[in-house]
PDB file of C-alpha atoms in Angstrom:
ATOM      1  CA  UNK U 962      15.915  48.883  71.177  1.00  0.00           C
ATOM      2  CA  UNK U 963      13.343  46.277  72.236  1.00  0.00           C
ATOM      3  CA  UNK U 964      10.886  45.236  69.549  1.00  0.00           C
ATOM      4  CA  UNK U 965       8.187  42.565  69.557  1.00  0.00           C
ATOM      5  CA  UNK U 966       6.530  41.369  66.345  1.00  0.00           C
ATOM      6  CA  UNK U 967       3.499  39.071  66.469  1.00  0.00           C
ATOM      7  CA  UNK U 968       2.091  36.859  63.738  1.00  0.00           C
ATOM      8  CA  UNK U 969       0.005  33.744  63.316  1.00  0.00           C
ATOM      9  CA  UNK U 970      -3.458  35.153  63.835  1.00  0.00           C
ATOM     10  CA  UNK U 971      -6.343  34.356  61.531  1.00  0.00           C
ATOM     11  CA  UNK U 972      -9.910  33.128  61.242  1.00  0.00           C
ATOM     12  CA  UNK U 973     -10.917  29.655  62.384  1.00  0.00           C
ATOM     13  CA  UNK U 974     -14.075  27.791  63.291  1.00  0.00           C
ATOM     14  CA  UNK U 975     -14.885  26.897  66.872  1.00  0.00           C
ATOM     15  CA  UNK U 976     -12.884  23.886  67.992  1.00  0.00           C
ATOM     16  CA  UNK U 977      -9.975  24.743  65.748  1.00  0.00           C
ATOM     17  CA  UNK U 978      -6.396  25.661  66.585  1.00  0.00           C
ATOM     18  CA  UNK U 979      -3.961  28.461  65.933  1.00  0.00           C
ATOM     19  CA  UNK U 980      -0.366  29.106  66.911  1.00  0.00           C
ATOM     20  CA  UNK U 981       0.763  32.645  67.590  1.00  0.00           C
ATOM     21  CA  UNK U 982       4.347  33.769  67.267  1.00  0.00           C
ATOM     22  CA  UNK U 983       6.190  36.686  68.842  1.00  0.00           C
ATOM     23  CA  UNK U 984       9.647  37.368  67.460  1.00  0.00           C
ATOM     24  CA  UNK U 985      11.754  39.364  69.898  1.00  0.00           C
ATOM     25  CA  UNK U 986      14.439  41.813  68.802  1.00  0.00           C
ATOM     26  CA  UNK U 987      16.919  43.739  70.890  1.00  0.00           C
ATOM     27  CA  UNK U 988      17.338  41.455  73.906  1.00  0.00           C
ATOM     28  CA  UNK U 989      17.582  37.806  74.916  1.00  0.00           C
ATOM     29  CA  UNK U 990      14.146  36.380  75.614  1.00  0.00           C
ATOM     30  CA  UNK U 991      15.453  34.288  78.504  1.00  0.00           C
ATOM     31  CA  UNK U 992      16.060  37.415  80.599  1.00  0.00           C
ATOM     32  CA  UNK U 993      12.545  38.794  80.423  1.00  0.00           C
ATOM     33  CA  UNK U 994       9.133  37.959  81.780  1.00  0.00           C
ATOM     34  CA  UNK U 995       6.894  37.337  78.782  1.00  0.00           C
ATOM     35  CA  UNK U 996       3.147  37.396  78.353  1.00  0.00           C
ATOM     36  CA  UNK U 997       0.290  37.087  75.915  1.00  0.00           C
ATOM     37  CA  UNK U 998      -2.662  39.419  76.286  1.00  0.00           C
ATOM     38  CA  UNK U 999      -5.853  39.962  74.337  1.00  0.00           C
ATOM     39  CA  UNK U1000      -8.367  42.722  73.841  1.00  0.00           C
ATOM     40  CA  UNK U1001     -11.803  42.395  72.350  1.00  0.00           C
ATOM     41  CA  UNK U1002     -13.730  45.445  71.075  1.00  0.00           C
ATOM     42  CA  UNK U1003     -15.176  47.415  73.957  1.00  0.00           C
ATOM     43  CA  UNK U1004     -13.331  45.390  76.571  1.00  0.00           C
ATOM     44  CA  UNK U1005     -10.213  45.892  78.630  1.00  0.00           C
ATOM     45  CA  UNK U1006      -6.963  44.176  77.760  1.00  0.00           C
ATOM     46  CA  UNK U1007      -6.691  40.937  79.703  1.00  0.00           C
ATOM     47  CA  UNK U1008      -3.814  38.623  80.485  1.00  0.00           C
ATOM     48  CA  UNK U1009      -4.011  35.202  78.840  1.00  0.00           C
ATOM     49  CA  UNK U1010      -0.718  33.511  79.669  1.00  0.00           C
ATOM     50  CA  UNK U1011       2.670  34.396  81.124  1.00  0.00           C
ATOM     51  CA  UNK U1012       6.096  32.815  81.260  1.00  0.00           C
ATOM     52  CA  UNK U1013       8.721  33.834  83.791  1.00  0.00           C
ATOM     53  CA  UNK U1014      12.498  33.677  83.498  1.00  0.00           C
ATOM     54  CA  UNK U1015      12.579  30.269  85.197  1.00  0.00           C
ATOM     55  CA  UNK U1016      10.115  28.768  82.760  1.00  0.00           C
ATOM     56  CA  UNK U1017       7.126  28.783  85.086  1.00  0.00           C
ATOM     57  CA  UNK U1018       3.787  29.478  83.429  1.00  0.00           C
ATOM     58  CA  UNK U1019       0.570  31.172  84.497  1.00  0.00           C
ATOM     59  CA  UNK U1020      -2.751  31.011  82.662  1.00  0.00           C
ATOM     60  CA  UNK U1021      -6.044  32.803  82.901  1.00  0.00           C
ATOM     61  CA  UNK U1022      -8.812  30.473  84.062  1.00  0.00           C
ATOM     62  CA  UNK U1023     -10.639  30.975  80.773  1.00  0.00           C
ATOM     63  CA  UNK U1024      -7.835  29.358  78.752  1.00  0.00           C
ATOM     64  CA  UNK U1025      -6.411  26.730  81.130  1.00  0.00           C
ATOM     65  CA  UNK U1026      -6.135  23.367  79.449  1.00  0.00           C
ATOM     66  CA  UNK U1027      -6.570  24.895  75.982  1.00  0.00           C
ATOM     67  CA  UNK U1028      -3.674  27.343  75.549  1.00  0.00           C
ATOM     68  CA  UNK U1029       0.053  26.740  76.009  1.00  0.00           C
ATOM     69  CA  UNK U1030       2.739  29.415  76.243  1.00  0.00           C
ATOM     70  CA  UNK U1031       6.315  28.487  75.402  1.00  0.00           C
ATOM     71  CA  UNK U1032       9.547  29.962  74.096  1.00  0.00           C
ATOM     72  CA  UNK U1033      12.483  29.048  71.926  1.00  0.00           C
ATOM     73  CA  UNK U1034      15.529  30.784  73.355  1.00  0.00           C
ATOM     74  CA  UNK U1035      17.694  29.902  70.397  1.00  0.00           C
ATOM     75  CA  UNK U1036      15.309  31.598  67.967  1.00  0.00           C
ATOM     76  CA  UNK U1037      14.186  34.269  70.447  1.00  0.00           C
ATOM     77  CA  UNK U1038      10.528  33.494  69.784  1.00  0.00           C
ATOM     78  CA  UNK U1039       7.570  33.310  72.147  1.00  0.00           C
ATOM     79  CA  UNK U1040       4.656  31.058  71.182  1.00  0.00           C
ATOM     80  CA  UNK U1041       1.027  30.693  72.122  1.00  0.00           C
ATOM     81  CA  UNK U1042      -0.548  27.411  71.041  1.00  0.00           C
ATOM     82  CA  UNK U1043      -4.330  27.772  71.113  1.00  0.00           C
ATOM     83  CA  UNK U1044      -6.510  24.671  70.886  1.00  0.00           C
ATOM     84  CA  UNK U1045     -10.252  24.099  71.202  1.00  0.00           C
ATOM     85  CA  UNK U1046     -10.872  27.709  70.282  1.00  0.00           C
ATOM     86  CA  UNK U1047     -14.192  29.302  71.196  1.00  0.00           C
ATOM     87  CA  UNK U1048     -15.969  32.355  69.746  1.00  0.00           C
ATOM     88  CA  UNK U1049     -15.253  34.182  73.006  1.00  0.00           C
ATOM     89  CA  UNK U1050     -11.519  33.871  72.255  1.00  0.00           C
ATOM     90  CA  UNK U1051     -11.994  36.356  69.414  1.00  0.00           C
ATOM     91  CA  UNK U1052      -9.739  39.357  70.069  1.00  0.00           C
ATOM     92  CA  UNK U1053      -6.560  41.154  69.133  1.00  0.00           C
ATOM     93  CA  UNK U1054      -3.701  39.263  70.742  1.00  0.00           C
ATOM     94  CA  UNK U1055      -0.593  41.052  71.965  1.00  0.00           C
ATOM     95  CA  UNK U1056       2.828  39.876  73.046  1.00  0.00           C
ATOM     96  CA  UNK U1057       4.450  41.706  75.972  1.00  0.00           C
ATOM     97  CA  UNK U1058       7.771  41.686  77.792  1.00  0.00           C
ATOM     98  CA  UNK U1059       9.282  43.156  80.915  1.00  0.00           C
ATOM     99  CA  UNK U1060      12.564  42.641  82.790  1.00  0.00           C
ATOM    100  CA  UNK U1061      11.168  43.032  86.307  1.00  0.00           C
ATOM    101  CA  UNK U1062      10.121  40.233  88.607  1.00  0.00           C
ATOM    102  CA  UNK U1063       6.374  39.938  89.126  1.00  0.00           C
ATOM    103  CA  UNK U1064       4.083  38.702  91.842  1.00  0.00           C
ATOM    104  CA  UNK U1065       1.308  36.212  91.201  1.00  0.00           C
ATOM    105  CA  UNK U1066      -1.094  39.142  90.999  1.00  0.00           C
ATOM    106  CA  UNK U1067       1.047  41.185  88.607  1.00  0.00           C
ATOM    107  CA  UNK U1068       2.007  38.426  86.218  1.00  0.00           C
ATOM    108  CA  UNK U1069      -1.188  38.687  84.118  1.00  0.00           C
ATOM    109  CA  UNK U1070      -1.619  42.426  84.612  1.00  0.00           C
ATOM    110  CA  UNK U1071      -1.147  44.511  81.472  1.00  0.00           C
ATOM    111  CA  UNK U1072       0.214  47.400  83.524  1.00  0.00           C
ATOM    112  CA  UNK U1073       3.146  45.248  84.631  1.00  0.00           C
ATOM    113  CA  UNK U1074       4.700  45.053  81.160  1.00  0.00           C
ATOM    114  CA  UNK U1075       6.639  47.818  79.442  1.00  0.00           C
ATOM    115  CA  UNK U1076       7.192  46.433  75.958  1.00  0.00           C
ATOM    116  CA  UNK U1077       4.425  45.508  73.532  1.00  0.00           C
ATOM    117  CA  UNK U1078       3.962  44.244  70.023  1.00  0.00           C
ATOM    118  CA  UNK U1079       1.477  45.589  67.496  1.00  0.00           C
ATOM    119  CA  UNK U1080      -0.960  42.702  67.857  1.00  0.00           C
ATOM    120  CA  UNK U1081      -2.385  39.949  65.683  1.00  0.00           C
ATOM    121  CA  UNK U1082      -6.114  39.369  65.166  1.00  0.00           C
ATOM    122  CA  UNK U1083      -7.766  36.075  66.087  1.00  0.00           C
ATOM    123  CA  UNK U1084     -11.359  35.482  64.976  1.00  0.00           C
ATOM    124  CA  UNK U1085     -13.271  32.350  65.952  1.00  0.00           C
ATOM    125  CA  UNK U1086     -16.622  31.675  64.321  1.00  0.00           C
ATOM    126  CA  UNK U1087     -19.328  29.416  65.680  1.00  0.00           C
TER     127      UNK U1087
END
């Protein structure tokens, strides 16, 4: 059974940093496409960053240069390092996984991922 468990969220001031963690159970993280998504109240879930099975990364324009997605295959953990946080980054952040190859259009699409964690809240104050 595939299970994703996020942690690391919290409250920070603008300009601060947080590191999100996604522990993966039930499969080897190296075999799956992985992504971080976020959803603010009243808004649709949006893709933030993705990591394919070859280690290539994709970022939403809104987070490029500030966020970094990475993984530790030995520990089976996906990370999202978030720097220079802004109030508009406030949202529930979700980890997602899927075994199927994705196009450049699909890679940050929430509908392209079958497995999801429960989310971790990030709040950035001005």
